[in-house]
Amino acid sequence: MTKMEIYRYVGSNGVIDSPIKLPMDYTLRYRLIADVGKELVNGGTVATVIDVDVADVDKWVEQDAPEETEDGEITGVK
């Protein structure tokens, strides 16, 4: 799993999430990216890429993703 710092800026025109740190107020978040053939899981939520609050990073784990066979069957589902 790759963990990337994301900076959330809130302004009068809305919210911007960016990997670029600007000299202004921001909230630090993390973008979690699953490795190839993996998925990220937090309870019943599954993702391959997700932005989360700093306090929630440790709630996500990486596991093997299910595979689809040639006939459309899904294998490895837990």
JSON list of C-alpha atoms in Angstrom, two decimals:
[
{"chain": "A", "resi": 1, "resn": "MET", "atom": "CA", "xyz": [0.00, 0.00, 0.00]},
{"chain": "A", "resi": 2, "resn": "THR", "atom": "CA", "xyz": [1.21, 3.48, -0.85]},
{"chain": "A", "resi": 3, "resn": "LYS", "atom": "CA", "xyz": [0.41, 6.32, 1.56]},
{"chain": "A", "resi": 4, "resn": "MET", "atom": "CA", "xyz": [0.55, 9.81, 0.03]},
{"chain": "A", "resi": 5, "resn": "GLU", "atom": "CA", "xyz": [0.13, 13.12, 1.89]},
{"chain": "A", "resi": 6, "resn": "ILE", "atom": "CA", "xyz": [-2.84, 15.18, 0.64]},
{"chain": "A", "resi": 7, "resn": "TYR", "atom": "CA", "xyz": [-3.49, 18.75, 1.74]},
{"chain": "A", "resi": 8, "resn": "ARG", "atom": "CA", "xyz": [-7.10, 19.91, 1.99]},
{"chain": "A", "resi": 9, "resn": "TYR", "atom": "CA", "xyz": [-7.68, 23.61, 1.47]},
{"chain": "A", "resi": 10, "resn": "VAL", "atom": "CA", "xyz": [-11.06, 25.20, 2.21]},
{"chain": "A", "resi": 11, "resn": "GLY", "atom": "CA", "xyz": [-11.88, 28.52, 0.57]},
{"chain": "A", "resi": 12, "resn": "SER", "atom": "CA", "xyz": [-14.85, 30.62, -0.41]},
{"chain": "A", "resi": 13, "resn": "ASN", "atom": "CA", "xyz": [-15.15, 28.67, -3.69]},
{"chain": "A", "resi": 14, "resn": "GLY", "atom": "CA", "xyz": [-15.14, 25.22, -2.07]},
{"chain": "A", "resi": 15, "resn": "VAL", "atom": "CA", "xyz": [-12.66, 22.51, -1.12]},
{"chain": "A", "resi": 16, "resn": "ILE", "atom": "CA", "xyz": [-9.48, 21.49, -2.95]},
{"chain": "A", "resi": 17, "resn": "ASP", "atom": "CA", "xyz": [-7.46, 18.35, -2.17]},
{"chain": "A", "resi": 18, "resn": "SER", "atom": "CA", "xyz": [-3.90, 18.49, -3.51]},
{"chain": "A", "resi": 19, "resn": "PRO", "atom": "CA", "xyz": [-0.54, 16.74, -3.06]},
{"chain": "A", "resi": 20, "resn": "ILE", "atom": "CA", "xyz": [1.03, 20.23, -3.20]},
{"chain": "A", "resi": 21, "resn": "LYS", "atom": "CA", "xyz": [1.67, 21.98, 0.11]},
{"chain": "A", "resi": 22, "resn": "LEU", "atom": "CA", "xyz": [0.87, 25.69, -0.16]},
{"chain": "A", "resi": 23, "resn": "PRO", "atom": "CA", "xyz": [1.70, 28.43, 2.38]},
{"chain": "A", "resi": 24, "resn": "MET", "atom": "CA", "xyz": [-1.87, 28.61, 3.72]},
{"chain": "A", "resi": 25, "resn": "ASP", "atom": "CA", "xyz": [-4.10, 26.80, 6.23]},
{"chain": "A", "resi": 26, "resn": "TYR", "atom": "CA", "xyz": [-4.76, 23.15, 5.39]},
{"chain": "A", "resi": 27, "resn": "THR", "atom": "CA", "xyz": [-5.94, 19.88, 6.87]},
{"chain": "A", "resi": 28, "resn": "LEU", "atom": "CA", "xyz": [-3.60, 16.93, 6.37]},
{"chain": "A", "resi": 29, "resn": "ARG", "atom": "CA", "xyz": [-5.17, 13.78, 4.90]},
{"chain": "A", "resi": 30, "resn": "TYR", "atom": "CA", "xyz": [-3.73, 10.66, 3.30]},
{"chain": "A", "resi": 31, "resn": "ARG", "atom": "CA", "xyz": [-4.43, 9.05, -0.06]},
{"chain": "A", "resi": 32, "resn": "LEU", "atom": "CA", "xyz": [-4.11, 5.28, 0.31]},
{"chain": "A", "resi": 33, "resn": "ILE", "atom": "CA", "xyz": [-3.38, 3.36, -2.89]},
{"chain": "A", "resi": 34, "resn": "ALA", "atom": "CA", "xyz": [-3.56, -0.44, -2.99]},
{"chain": "A", "resi": 35, "resn": "ASP", "atom": "CA", "xyz": [-0.70, -2.36, -4.60]},
{"chain": "A", "resi": 36, "resn": "VAL", "atom": "CA", "xyz": [-1.38, -4.27, -7.83]},
{"chain": "A", "resi": 37, "resn": "GLY", "atom": "CA", "xyz": [-3.64, -7.26, -7.17]},
{"chain": "A", "resi": 38, "resn": "LYS", "atom": "CA", "xyz": [-4.63, -5.91, -3.75]},
{"chain": "A", "resi": 39, "resn": "GLU", "atom": "CA", "xyz": [-7.53, -3.95, -2.28]},
{"chain": "A", "resi": 40, "resn": "LEU", "atom": "CA", "xyz": [-7.97, -1.76, 0.78]},
{"chain": "A", "resi": 41, "resn": "VAL", "atom": "CA", "xyz": [-10.55, -2.80, 3.38]},
{"chain": "A", "resi": 42, "resn": "ASN", "atom": "CA", "xyz": [-12.09, -1.04, 6.38]},
{"chain": "A", "resi": 43, "resn": "GLY", "atom": "CA", "xyz": [-14.98, -3.11, 7.75]},
{"chain": "A", "resi": 44, "resn": "GLY", "atom": "CA", "xyz": [-17.44, -3.49, 4.88]},
{"chain": "A", "resi": 45, "resn": "THR", "atom": "CA", "xyz": [-15.85, -0.75, 2.74]},
{"chain": "A", "resi": 46, "resn": "VAL", "atom": "CA", "xyz": [-13.52, -1.87, -0.05]},
{"chain": "A", "resi": 47, "resn": "ALA", "atom": "CA", "xyz": [-11.46, 0.42, -2.31]},
{"chain": "A", "resi": 48, "resn": "THR", "atom": "CA", "xyz": [-8.34, 0.50, -4.45]},
{"chain": "A", "resi": 49, "resn": "VAL", "atom": "CA", "xyz": [-7.74, 4.24, -3.84]},
{"chain": "A", "resi": 50, "resn": "ILE", "atom": "CA", "xyz": [-9.23, 6.33, -1.03]},
{"chain": "A", "resi": 51, "resn": "ASP", "atom": "CA", "xyz": [-8.54, 9.62, 0.78]},
{"chain": "A", "resi": 52, "resn": "VAL", "atom": "CA", "xyz": [-8.85, 9.38, 4.57]},
{"chain": "A", "resi": 53, "resn": "ASP", "atom": "CA", "xyz": [-8.36, 11.51, 7.67]},
{"chain": "A", "resi": 54, "resn": "VAL", "atom": "CA", "xyz": [-5.08, 11.04, 9.53]},
{"chain": "A", "resi": 55, "resn": "ALA", "atom": "CA", "xyz": [-6.92, 9.39, 12.45]},
{"chain": "A", "resi": 56, "resn": "ASP", "atom": "CA", "xyz": [-8.41, 6.75, 10.12]},
{"chain": "A", "resi": 57, "resn": "VAL", "atom": "CA", "xyz": [-5.27, 5.53, 8.33]},
{"chain": "A", "resi": 58, "resn": "ASP", "atom": "CA", "xyz": [-4.68, 2.61, 10.72]},
{"chain": "A", "resi": 59, "resn": "LYS", "atom": "CA", "xyz": [-8.26, 1.39, 10.21]},
{"chain": "A", "resi": 60, "resn": "TRP", "atom": "CA", "xyz": [-7.45, 0.37, 6.61]},
{"chain": "A", "resi": 61, "resn": "VAL", "atom": "CA", "xyz": [-5.72, -2.90, 5.75]},
{"chain": "A", "resi": 62, "resn": "GLU", "atom": "CA", "xyz": [-4.55, -4.27, 2.44]},
{"chain": "A", "resi": 63, "resn": "GLN", "atom": "CA", "xyz": [-5.59, -7.75, 1.30]},
{"chain": "A", "resi": 64, "resn": "ASP", "atom": "CA", "xyz": [-5.50, -9.80, -1.89]},
{"chain": "A", "resi": 65, "resn": "ALA", "atom": "CA", "xyz": [-8.18, -8.67, -4.34]},
{"chain": "A", "resi": 66, "resn": "PRO", "atom": "CA", "xyz": [-10.59, -11.24, -5.78]},
{"chain": "A", "resi": 67, "resn": "GLU", "atom": "CA", "xyz": [-9.71, -12.46, -9.26]},
{"chain": "A", "resi": 68, "resn": "GLU", "atom": "CA", "xyz": [-12.06, -12.90, -12.20]},
{"chain": "A", "resi": 69, "resn": "THR", "atom": "CA", "xyz": [-11.63, -16.09, -14.23]},
{"chain": "A", "resi": 70, "resn": "GLU", "atom": "CA", "xyz": [-12.10, -16.29, -18.01]},
{"chain": "A", "resi": 71, "resn": "ASP", "atom": "CA", "xyz": [-15.71, -17.46, -17.55]},
{"chain": "A", "resi": 72, "resn": "GLY", "atom": "CA", "xyz": [-16.56, -14.48, -15.32]},
{"chain": "A", "resi": 73, "resn": "GLU", "atom": "CA", "xyz": [-16.38, -16.29, -11.96]},
{"chain": "A", "resi": 74, "resn": "ILE", "atom": "CA", "xyz": [-14.96, -14.33, -9.03]},
{"chain": "A", "resi": 75, "resn": "THR", "atom": "CA", "xyz": [-12.41, -16.23, -6.95]},
{"chain": "A", "resi": 76, "resn": "GLY", "atom": "CA", "xyz": [-10.82, -15.40, -3.64]},
{"chain": "A", "resi": 77, "resn": "VAL", "atom": "CA", "xyz": [-13.82, -13.52, -2.22]},
{"chain": "A", "resi": 78, "resn": "LYS", "atom": "CA", "xyz": [-13.75, -13.47, 1.58]}
]
